[in-house]
PDB file of C-alpha atoms in Angstrom:
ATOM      1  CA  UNK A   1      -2.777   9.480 -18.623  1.00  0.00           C
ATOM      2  CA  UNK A   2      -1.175  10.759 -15.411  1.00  0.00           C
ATOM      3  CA  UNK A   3       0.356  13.611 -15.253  1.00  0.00           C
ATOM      4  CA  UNK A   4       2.485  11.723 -12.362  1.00  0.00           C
ATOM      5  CA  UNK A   5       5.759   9.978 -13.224  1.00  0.00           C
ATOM      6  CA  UNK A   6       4.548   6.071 -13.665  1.00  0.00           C
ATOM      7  CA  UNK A   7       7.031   4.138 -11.305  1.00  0.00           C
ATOM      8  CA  UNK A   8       9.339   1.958 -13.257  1.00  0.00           C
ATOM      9  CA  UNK A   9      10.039   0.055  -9.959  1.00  0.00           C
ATOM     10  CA  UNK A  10       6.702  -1.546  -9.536  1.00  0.00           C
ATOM     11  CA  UNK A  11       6.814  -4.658  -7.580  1.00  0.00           C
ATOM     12  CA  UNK A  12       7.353  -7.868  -9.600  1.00  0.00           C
ATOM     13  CA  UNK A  13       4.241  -8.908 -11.610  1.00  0.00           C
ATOM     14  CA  UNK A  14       3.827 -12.271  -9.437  1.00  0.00           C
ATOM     15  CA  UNK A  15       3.984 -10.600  -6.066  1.00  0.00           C
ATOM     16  CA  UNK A  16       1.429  -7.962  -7.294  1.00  0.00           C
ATOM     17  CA  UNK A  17      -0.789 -11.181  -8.267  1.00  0.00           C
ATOM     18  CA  UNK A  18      -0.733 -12.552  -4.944  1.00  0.00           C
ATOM     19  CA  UNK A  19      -0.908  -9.351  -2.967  1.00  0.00           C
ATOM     20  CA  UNK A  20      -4.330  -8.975  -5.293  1.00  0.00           C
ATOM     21  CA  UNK A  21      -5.290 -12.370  -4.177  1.00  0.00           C
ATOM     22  CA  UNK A  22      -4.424 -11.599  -0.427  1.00  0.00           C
ATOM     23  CA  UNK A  23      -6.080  -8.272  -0.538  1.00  0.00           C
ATOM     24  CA  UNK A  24      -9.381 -10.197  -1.762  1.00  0.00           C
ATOM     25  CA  UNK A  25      -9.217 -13.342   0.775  1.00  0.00           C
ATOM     26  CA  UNK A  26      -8.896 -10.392   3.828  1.00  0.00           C
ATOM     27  CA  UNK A  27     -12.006  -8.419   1.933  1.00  0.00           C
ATOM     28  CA  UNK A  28     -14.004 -11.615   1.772  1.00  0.00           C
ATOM     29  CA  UNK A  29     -14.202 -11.946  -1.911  1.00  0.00           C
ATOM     30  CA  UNK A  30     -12.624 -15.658  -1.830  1.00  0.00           C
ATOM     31  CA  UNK A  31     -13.614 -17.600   0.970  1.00  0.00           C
ATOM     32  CA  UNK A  32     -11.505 -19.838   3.302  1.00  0.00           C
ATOM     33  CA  UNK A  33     -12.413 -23.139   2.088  1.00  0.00           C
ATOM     34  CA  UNK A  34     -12.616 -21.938  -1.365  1.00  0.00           C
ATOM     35  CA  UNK A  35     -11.286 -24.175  -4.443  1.00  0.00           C
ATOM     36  CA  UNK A  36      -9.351 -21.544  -6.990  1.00  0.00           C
ATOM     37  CA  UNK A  37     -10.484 -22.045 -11.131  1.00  0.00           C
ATOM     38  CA  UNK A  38      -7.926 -24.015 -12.973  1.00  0.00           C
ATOM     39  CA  UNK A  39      -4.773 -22.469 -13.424  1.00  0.00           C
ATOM     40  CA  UNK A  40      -4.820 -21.527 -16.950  1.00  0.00           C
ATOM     41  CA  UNK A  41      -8.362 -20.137 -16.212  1.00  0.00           C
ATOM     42  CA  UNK A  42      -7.309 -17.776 -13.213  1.00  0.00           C
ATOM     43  CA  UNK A  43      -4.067 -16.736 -15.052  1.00  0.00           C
ATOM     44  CA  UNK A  44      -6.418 -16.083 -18.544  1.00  0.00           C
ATOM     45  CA  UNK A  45      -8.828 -13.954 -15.718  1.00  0.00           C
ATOM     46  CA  UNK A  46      -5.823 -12.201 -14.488  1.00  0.00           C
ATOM     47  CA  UNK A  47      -3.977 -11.811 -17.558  1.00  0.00           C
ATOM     48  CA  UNK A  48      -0.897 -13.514 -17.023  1.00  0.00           C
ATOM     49  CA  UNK A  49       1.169 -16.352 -17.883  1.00  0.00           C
ATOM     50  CA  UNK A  50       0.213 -19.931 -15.836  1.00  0.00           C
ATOM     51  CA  UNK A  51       4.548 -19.858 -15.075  1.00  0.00           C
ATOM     52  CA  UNK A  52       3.884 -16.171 -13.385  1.00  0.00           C
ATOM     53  CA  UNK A  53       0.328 -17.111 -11.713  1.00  0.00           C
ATOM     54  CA  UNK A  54       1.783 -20.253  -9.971  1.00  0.00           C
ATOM     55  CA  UNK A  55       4.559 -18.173  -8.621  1.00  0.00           C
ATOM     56  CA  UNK A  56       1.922 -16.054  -7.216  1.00  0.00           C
ATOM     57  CA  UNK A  57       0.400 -18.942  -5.875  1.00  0.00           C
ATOM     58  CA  UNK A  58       3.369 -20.514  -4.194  1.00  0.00           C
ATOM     59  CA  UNK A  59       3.780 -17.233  -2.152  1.00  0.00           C
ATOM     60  CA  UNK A  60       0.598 -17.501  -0.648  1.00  0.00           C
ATOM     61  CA  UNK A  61       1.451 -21.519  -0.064  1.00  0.00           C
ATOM     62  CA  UNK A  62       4.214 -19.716   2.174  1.00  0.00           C
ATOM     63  CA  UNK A  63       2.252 -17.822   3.716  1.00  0.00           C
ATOM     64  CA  UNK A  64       0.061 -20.228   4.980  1.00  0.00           C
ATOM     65  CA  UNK A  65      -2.906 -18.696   3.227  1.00  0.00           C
ATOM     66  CA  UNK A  66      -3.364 -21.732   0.092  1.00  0.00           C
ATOM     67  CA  UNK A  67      -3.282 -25.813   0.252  1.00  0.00           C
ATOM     68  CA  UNK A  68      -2.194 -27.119  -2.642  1.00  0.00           C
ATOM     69  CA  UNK A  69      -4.171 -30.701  -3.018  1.00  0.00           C
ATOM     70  CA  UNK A  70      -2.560 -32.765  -6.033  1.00  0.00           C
ATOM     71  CA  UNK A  71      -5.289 -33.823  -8.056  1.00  0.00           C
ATOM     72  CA  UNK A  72      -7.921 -31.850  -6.955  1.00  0.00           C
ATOM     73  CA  UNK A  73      -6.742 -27.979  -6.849  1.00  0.00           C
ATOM     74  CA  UNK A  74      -6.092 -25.006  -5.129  1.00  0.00           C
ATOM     75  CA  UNK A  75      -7.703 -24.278  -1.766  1.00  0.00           C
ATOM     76  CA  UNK A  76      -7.831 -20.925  -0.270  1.00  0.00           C
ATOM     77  CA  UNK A  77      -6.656 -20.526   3.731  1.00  0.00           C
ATOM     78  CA  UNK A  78      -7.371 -17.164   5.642  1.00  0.00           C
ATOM     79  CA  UNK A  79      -5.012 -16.746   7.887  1.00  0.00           C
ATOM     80  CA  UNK A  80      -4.862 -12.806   8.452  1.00  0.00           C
ATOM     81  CA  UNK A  81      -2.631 -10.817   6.096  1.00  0.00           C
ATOM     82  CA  UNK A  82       0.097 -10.035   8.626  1.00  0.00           C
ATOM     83  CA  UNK A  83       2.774 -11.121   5.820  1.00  0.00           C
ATOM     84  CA  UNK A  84       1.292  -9.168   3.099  1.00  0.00           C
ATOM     85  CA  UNK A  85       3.455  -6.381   1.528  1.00  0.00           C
ATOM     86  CA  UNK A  86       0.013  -4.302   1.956  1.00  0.00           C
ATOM     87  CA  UNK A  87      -1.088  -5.956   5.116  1.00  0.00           C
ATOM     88  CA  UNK A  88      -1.112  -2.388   6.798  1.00  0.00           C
ATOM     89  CA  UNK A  89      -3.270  -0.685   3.662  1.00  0.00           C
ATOM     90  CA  UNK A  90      -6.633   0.188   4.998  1.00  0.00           C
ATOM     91  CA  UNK A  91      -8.502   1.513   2.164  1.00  0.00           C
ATOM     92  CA  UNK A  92     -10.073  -1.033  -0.336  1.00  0.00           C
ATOM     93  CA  UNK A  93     -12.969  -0.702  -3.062  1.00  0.00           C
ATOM     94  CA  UNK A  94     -16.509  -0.306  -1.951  1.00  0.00           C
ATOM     95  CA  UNK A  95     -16.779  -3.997  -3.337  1.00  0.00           C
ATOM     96  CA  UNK A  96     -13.392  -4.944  -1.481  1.00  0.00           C
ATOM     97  CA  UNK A  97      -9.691  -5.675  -2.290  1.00  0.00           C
ATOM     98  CA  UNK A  98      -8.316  -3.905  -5.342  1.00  0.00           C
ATOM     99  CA  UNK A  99      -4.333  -4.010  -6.126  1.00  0.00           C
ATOM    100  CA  UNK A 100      -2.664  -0.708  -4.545  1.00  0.00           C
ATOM    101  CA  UNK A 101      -0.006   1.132  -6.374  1.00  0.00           C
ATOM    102  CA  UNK A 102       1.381   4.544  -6.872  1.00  0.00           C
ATOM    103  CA  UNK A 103       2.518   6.929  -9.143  1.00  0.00           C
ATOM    104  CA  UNK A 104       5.263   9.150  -7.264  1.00  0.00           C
ATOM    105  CA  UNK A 105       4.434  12.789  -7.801  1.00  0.00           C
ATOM    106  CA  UNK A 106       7.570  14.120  -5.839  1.00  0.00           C
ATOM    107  CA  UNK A 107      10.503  12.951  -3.456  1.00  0.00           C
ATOM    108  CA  UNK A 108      12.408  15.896  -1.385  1.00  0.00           C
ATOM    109  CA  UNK A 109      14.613  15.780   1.353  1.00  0.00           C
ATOM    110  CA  UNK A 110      13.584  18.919   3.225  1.00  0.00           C
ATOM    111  CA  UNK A 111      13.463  20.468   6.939  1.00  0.00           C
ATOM    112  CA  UNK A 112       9.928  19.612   8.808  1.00  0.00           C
ATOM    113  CA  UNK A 113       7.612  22.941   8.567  1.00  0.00           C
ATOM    114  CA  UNK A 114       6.589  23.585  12.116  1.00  0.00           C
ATOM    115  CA  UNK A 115       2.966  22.607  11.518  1.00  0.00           C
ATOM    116  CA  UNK A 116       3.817  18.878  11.148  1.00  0.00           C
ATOM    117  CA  UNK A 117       3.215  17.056  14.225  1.00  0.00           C
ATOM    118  CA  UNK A 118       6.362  15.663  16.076  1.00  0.00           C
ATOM    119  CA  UNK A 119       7.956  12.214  15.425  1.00  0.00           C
ATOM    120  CA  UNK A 120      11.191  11.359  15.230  1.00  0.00           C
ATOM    121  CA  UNK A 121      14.490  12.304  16.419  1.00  0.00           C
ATOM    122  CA  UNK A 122      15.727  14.640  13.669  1.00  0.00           C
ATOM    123  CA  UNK A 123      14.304  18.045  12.221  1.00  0.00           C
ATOM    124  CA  UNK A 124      14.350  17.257   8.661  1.00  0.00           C
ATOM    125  CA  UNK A 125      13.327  14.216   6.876  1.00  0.00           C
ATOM    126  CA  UNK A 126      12.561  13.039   3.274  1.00  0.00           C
ATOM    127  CA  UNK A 127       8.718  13.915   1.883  1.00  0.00           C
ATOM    128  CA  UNK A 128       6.981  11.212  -0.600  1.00  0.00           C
ATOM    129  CA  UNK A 129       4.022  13.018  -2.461  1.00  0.00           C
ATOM    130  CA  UNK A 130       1.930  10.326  -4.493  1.00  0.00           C
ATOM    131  CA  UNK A 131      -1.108   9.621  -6.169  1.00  0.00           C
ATOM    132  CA  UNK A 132      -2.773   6.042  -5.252  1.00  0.00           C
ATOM    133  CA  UNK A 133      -4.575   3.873  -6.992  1.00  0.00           C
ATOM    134  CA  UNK A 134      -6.746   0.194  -6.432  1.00  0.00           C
ATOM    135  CA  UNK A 135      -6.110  -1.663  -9.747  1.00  0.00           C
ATOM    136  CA  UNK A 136      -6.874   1.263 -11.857  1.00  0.00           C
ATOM    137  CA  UNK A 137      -9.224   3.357 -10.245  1.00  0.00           C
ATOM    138  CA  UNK A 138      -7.299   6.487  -8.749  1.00  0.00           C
ATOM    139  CA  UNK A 139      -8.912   6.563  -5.332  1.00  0.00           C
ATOM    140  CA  UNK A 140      -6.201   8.914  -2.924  1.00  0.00           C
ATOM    141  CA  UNK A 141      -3.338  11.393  -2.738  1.00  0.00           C
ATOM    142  CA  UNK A 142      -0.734  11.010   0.312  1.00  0.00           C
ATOM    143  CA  UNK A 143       2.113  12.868   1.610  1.00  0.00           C
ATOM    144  CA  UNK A 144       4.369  10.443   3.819  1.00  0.00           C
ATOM    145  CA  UNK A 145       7.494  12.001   6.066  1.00  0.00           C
ATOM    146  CA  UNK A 146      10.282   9.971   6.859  1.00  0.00           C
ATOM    147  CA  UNK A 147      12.777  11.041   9.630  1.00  0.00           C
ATOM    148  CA  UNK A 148      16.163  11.654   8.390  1.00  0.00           C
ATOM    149  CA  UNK A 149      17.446   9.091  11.305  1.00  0.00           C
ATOM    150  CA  UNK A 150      15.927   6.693   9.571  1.00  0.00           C
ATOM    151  CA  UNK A 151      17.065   6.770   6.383  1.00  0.00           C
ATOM    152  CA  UNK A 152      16.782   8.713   3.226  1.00  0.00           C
ATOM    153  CA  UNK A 153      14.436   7.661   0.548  1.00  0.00           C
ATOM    154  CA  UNK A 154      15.637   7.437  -2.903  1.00  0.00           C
ATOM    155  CA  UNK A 155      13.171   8.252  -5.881  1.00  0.00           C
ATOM    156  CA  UNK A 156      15.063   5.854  -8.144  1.00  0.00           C
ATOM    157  CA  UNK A 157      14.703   2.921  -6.110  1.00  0.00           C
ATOM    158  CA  UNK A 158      11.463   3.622  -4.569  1.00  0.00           C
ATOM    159  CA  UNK A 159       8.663   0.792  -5.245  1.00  0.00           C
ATOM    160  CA  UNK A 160       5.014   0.962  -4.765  1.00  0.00           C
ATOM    161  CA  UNK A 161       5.132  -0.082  -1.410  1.00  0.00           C
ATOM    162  CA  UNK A 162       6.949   1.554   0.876  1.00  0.00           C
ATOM    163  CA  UNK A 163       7.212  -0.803   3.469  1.00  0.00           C
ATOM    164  CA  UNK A 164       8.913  -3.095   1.545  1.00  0.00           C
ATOM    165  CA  UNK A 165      11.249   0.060   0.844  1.00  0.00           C
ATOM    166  CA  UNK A 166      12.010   0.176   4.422  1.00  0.00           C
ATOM    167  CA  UNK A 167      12.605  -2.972   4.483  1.00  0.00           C
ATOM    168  CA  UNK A 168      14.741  -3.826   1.741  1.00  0.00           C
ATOM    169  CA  UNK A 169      16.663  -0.415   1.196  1.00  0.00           C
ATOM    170  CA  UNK A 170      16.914   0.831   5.089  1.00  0.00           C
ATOM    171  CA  UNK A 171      16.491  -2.330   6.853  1.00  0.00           C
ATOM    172  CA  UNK A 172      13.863  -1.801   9.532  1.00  0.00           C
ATOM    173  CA  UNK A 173      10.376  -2.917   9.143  1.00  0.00           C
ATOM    174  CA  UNK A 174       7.273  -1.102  10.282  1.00  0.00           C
ATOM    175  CA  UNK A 175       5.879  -3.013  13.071  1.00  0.00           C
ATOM    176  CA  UNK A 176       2.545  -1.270  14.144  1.00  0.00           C
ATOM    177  CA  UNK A 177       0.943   2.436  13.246  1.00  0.00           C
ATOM    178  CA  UNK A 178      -1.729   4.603  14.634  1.00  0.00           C
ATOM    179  CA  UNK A 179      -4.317   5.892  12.523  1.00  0.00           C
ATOM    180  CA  UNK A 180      -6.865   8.654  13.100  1.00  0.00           C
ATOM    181  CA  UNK A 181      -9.374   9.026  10.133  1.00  0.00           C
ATOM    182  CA  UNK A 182     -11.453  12.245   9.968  1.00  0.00           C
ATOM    183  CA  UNK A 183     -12.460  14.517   7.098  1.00  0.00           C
ATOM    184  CA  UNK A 184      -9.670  17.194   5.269  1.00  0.00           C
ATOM    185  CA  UNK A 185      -9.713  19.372   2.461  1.00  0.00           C
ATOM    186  CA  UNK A 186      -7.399  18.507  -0.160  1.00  0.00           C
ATOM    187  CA  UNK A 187      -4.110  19.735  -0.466  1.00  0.00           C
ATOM    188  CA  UNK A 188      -3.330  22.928  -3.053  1.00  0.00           C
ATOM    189  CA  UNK A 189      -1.261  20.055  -4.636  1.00  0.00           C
ATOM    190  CA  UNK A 190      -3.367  17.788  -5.571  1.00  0.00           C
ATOM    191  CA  UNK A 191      -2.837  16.713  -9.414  1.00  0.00           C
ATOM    192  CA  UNK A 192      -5.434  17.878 -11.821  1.00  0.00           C
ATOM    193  CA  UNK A 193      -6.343  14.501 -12.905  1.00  0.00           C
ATOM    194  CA  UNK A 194      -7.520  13.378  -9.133  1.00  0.00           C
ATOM    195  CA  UNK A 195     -10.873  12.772  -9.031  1.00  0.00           C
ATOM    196  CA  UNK A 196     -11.910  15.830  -6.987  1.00  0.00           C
ATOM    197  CA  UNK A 197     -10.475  19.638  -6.932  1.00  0.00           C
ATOM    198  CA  UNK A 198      -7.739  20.720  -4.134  1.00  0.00           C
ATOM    199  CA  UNK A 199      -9.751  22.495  -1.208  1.00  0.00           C
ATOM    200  CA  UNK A 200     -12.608  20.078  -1.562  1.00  0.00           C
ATOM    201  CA  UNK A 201     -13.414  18.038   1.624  1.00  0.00           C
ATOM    202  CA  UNK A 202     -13.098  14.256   1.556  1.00  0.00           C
ATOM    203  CA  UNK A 203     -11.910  11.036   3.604  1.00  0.00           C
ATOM    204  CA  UNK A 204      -8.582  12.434   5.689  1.00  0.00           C
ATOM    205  CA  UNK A 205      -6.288   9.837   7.422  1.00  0.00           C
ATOM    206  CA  UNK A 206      -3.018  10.813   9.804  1.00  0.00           C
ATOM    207  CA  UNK A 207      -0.872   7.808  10.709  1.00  0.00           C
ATOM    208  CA  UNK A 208       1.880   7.312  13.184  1.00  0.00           C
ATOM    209  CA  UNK A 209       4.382   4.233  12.293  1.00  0.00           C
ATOM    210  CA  UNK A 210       6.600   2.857  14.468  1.00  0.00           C
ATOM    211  CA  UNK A 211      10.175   0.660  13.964  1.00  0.00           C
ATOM    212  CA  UNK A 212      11.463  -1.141  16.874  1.00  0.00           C
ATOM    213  CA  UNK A 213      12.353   2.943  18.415  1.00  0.00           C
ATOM    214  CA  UNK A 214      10.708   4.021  21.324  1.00  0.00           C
ATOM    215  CA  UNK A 215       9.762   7.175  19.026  1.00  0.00           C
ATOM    216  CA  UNK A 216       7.566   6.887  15.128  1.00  0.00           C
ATOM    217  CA  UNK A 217      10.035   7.202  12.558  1.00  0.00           C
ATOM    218  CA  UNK A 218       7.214   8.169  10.057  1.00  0.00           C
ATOM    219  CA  UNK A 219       4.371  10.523  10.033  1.00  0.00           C
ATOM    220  CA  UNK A 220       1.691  10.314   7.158  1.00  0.00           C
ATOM    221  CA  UNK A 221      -1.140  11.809   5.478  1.00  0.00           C
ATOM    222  CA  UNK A 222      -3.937  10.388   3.582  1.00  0.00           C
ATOM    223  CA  UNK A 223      -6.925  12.291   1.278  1.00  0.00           C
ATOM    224  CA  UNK A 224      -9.180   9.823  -0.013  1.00  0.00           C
ATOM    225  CA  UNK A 225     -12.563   9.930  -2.385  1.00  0.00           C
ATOM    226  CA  UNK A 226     -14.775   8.268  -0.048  1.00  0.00           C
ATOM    227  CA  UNK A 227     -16.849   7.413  -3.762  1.00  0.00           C
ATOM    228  CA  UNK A 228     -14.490   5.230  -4.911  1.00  0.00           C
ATOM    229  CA  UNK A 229     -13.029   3.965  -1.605  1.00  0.00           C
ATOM    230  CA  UNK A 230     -13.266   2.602   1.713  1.00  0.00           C
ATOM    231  CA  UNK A 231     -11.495   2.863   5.030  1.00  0.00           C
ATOM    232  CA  UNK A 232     -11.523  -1.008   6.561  1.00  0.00           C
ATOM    233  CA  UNK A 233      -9.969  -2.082   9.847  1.00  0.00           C
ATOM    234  CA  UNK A 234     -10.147  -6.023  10.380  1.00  0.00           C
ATOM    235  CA  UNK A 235      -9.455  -7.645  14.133  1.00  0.00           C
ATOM    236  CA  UNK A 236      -8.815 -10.952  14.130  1.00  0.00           C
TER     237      UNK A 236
END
């Protein structure tokens, strides 16, 4: 078990189902073209209910990424994940795809130290510490700054994703981010039950979002195992 607080504001058990499906149409794992299982088999695979699994299903109709043929089933459709609530999520499972979530490990509202790199318009800003997962395999730890102009983040209503956050709780969305992916040691946070010890070296991303400001209103940083996952930029 953890030793992180499990979020009780995980995202809705059908949109998790479809951003799982999404995640594994981008990594390759279904095919455009593709005919689903019956229903009752996919939702027996995924263990949930055939009500919750076509819910999951008509989201991706929406999306553009599923035709629904009466009579004969359901057909996949790749059509990029620009829609998806994890569409900007680069790291997947060597195999690809896996479901991301979170547990939150610590939410302050604190002054920027003067090593963090500048962004924003404000000196302080709120700090998300969490440990990430892809369905259950604990794979990263993060440390995401938010400037204070932007909103302050509240622990209580905070969900796995925090884009959707943004968008649903501060009402901006993130529209594009810069990432630079190197190597780091890991933080003298890190929570005992990560897969490696703080100091040790491992996958190290920085990323630079941007609103609709001139300026990024968020500044991020990502240690990953590079064992049990994998950075993956798509251009389409």
């Amino acid at each position: 078990m953890s030793s992180a607080n499990r979020n009780p504001n995980a995202l809705p058990v059908y949109v998790q189902i479809a951003e799982l499906l999404i995640r594994d149409i981008a990594a390759g794992r279904l095919i455009s073209g593709e005919r689903l299982p019956p229903e009752r088999e996919l939702a027996a695979d995924l263990n949930v209910s055939v009500g919750t699994l076509r819910k999951s299903l008509a989201e991706l109709e929406k999306k553009g990424m599923l035709e629904r043929i009466q009579g004969s089933g359901n057909y996949v459709r790749d059509t990029g994940t620009q829609n998806s609530v994890y569409g900007m999520f680069r790291l997947e499972l060597p195999e690809g795809g896996g479901l991301p979530r979170a547990d939150i490990l610590s939410v302050d509202q604190v002054k920027k130290p003067i090593d963090l790199p500048e962004f924003g318009a404000s000196d302080s800003g709120s700090r998300v510490r969490r440990m990430r997962y892809l369905n259950d395999t604990i794979i990263a730890v993060e440390e995401i700054w938010l400037d204070d102009s932007a909103g302050r983040i509240d622990q209580h209503l905070l969900s796995d994703s925090l884009y959707r956050y943004y968008q649903h709780q501060l009402g901006f969305w993130i529209t594009r981010a810069e990432d630079r992916v190197s190597l780091g040691a890991l933080p003298d946070w890190t929570p005992p039950d990560f897969t490696k010890p703080a100091g040790e070296t491992v996958g190290y991303i920085e990323r630079f979002s941007w609103s609709e400001r001139p300026e990024p209103v968020e500044f991020s940083k990502t240690w990953f195992d590079p064992d049990r996952a994998t950075y993956v930029q798509r251009l389409k």
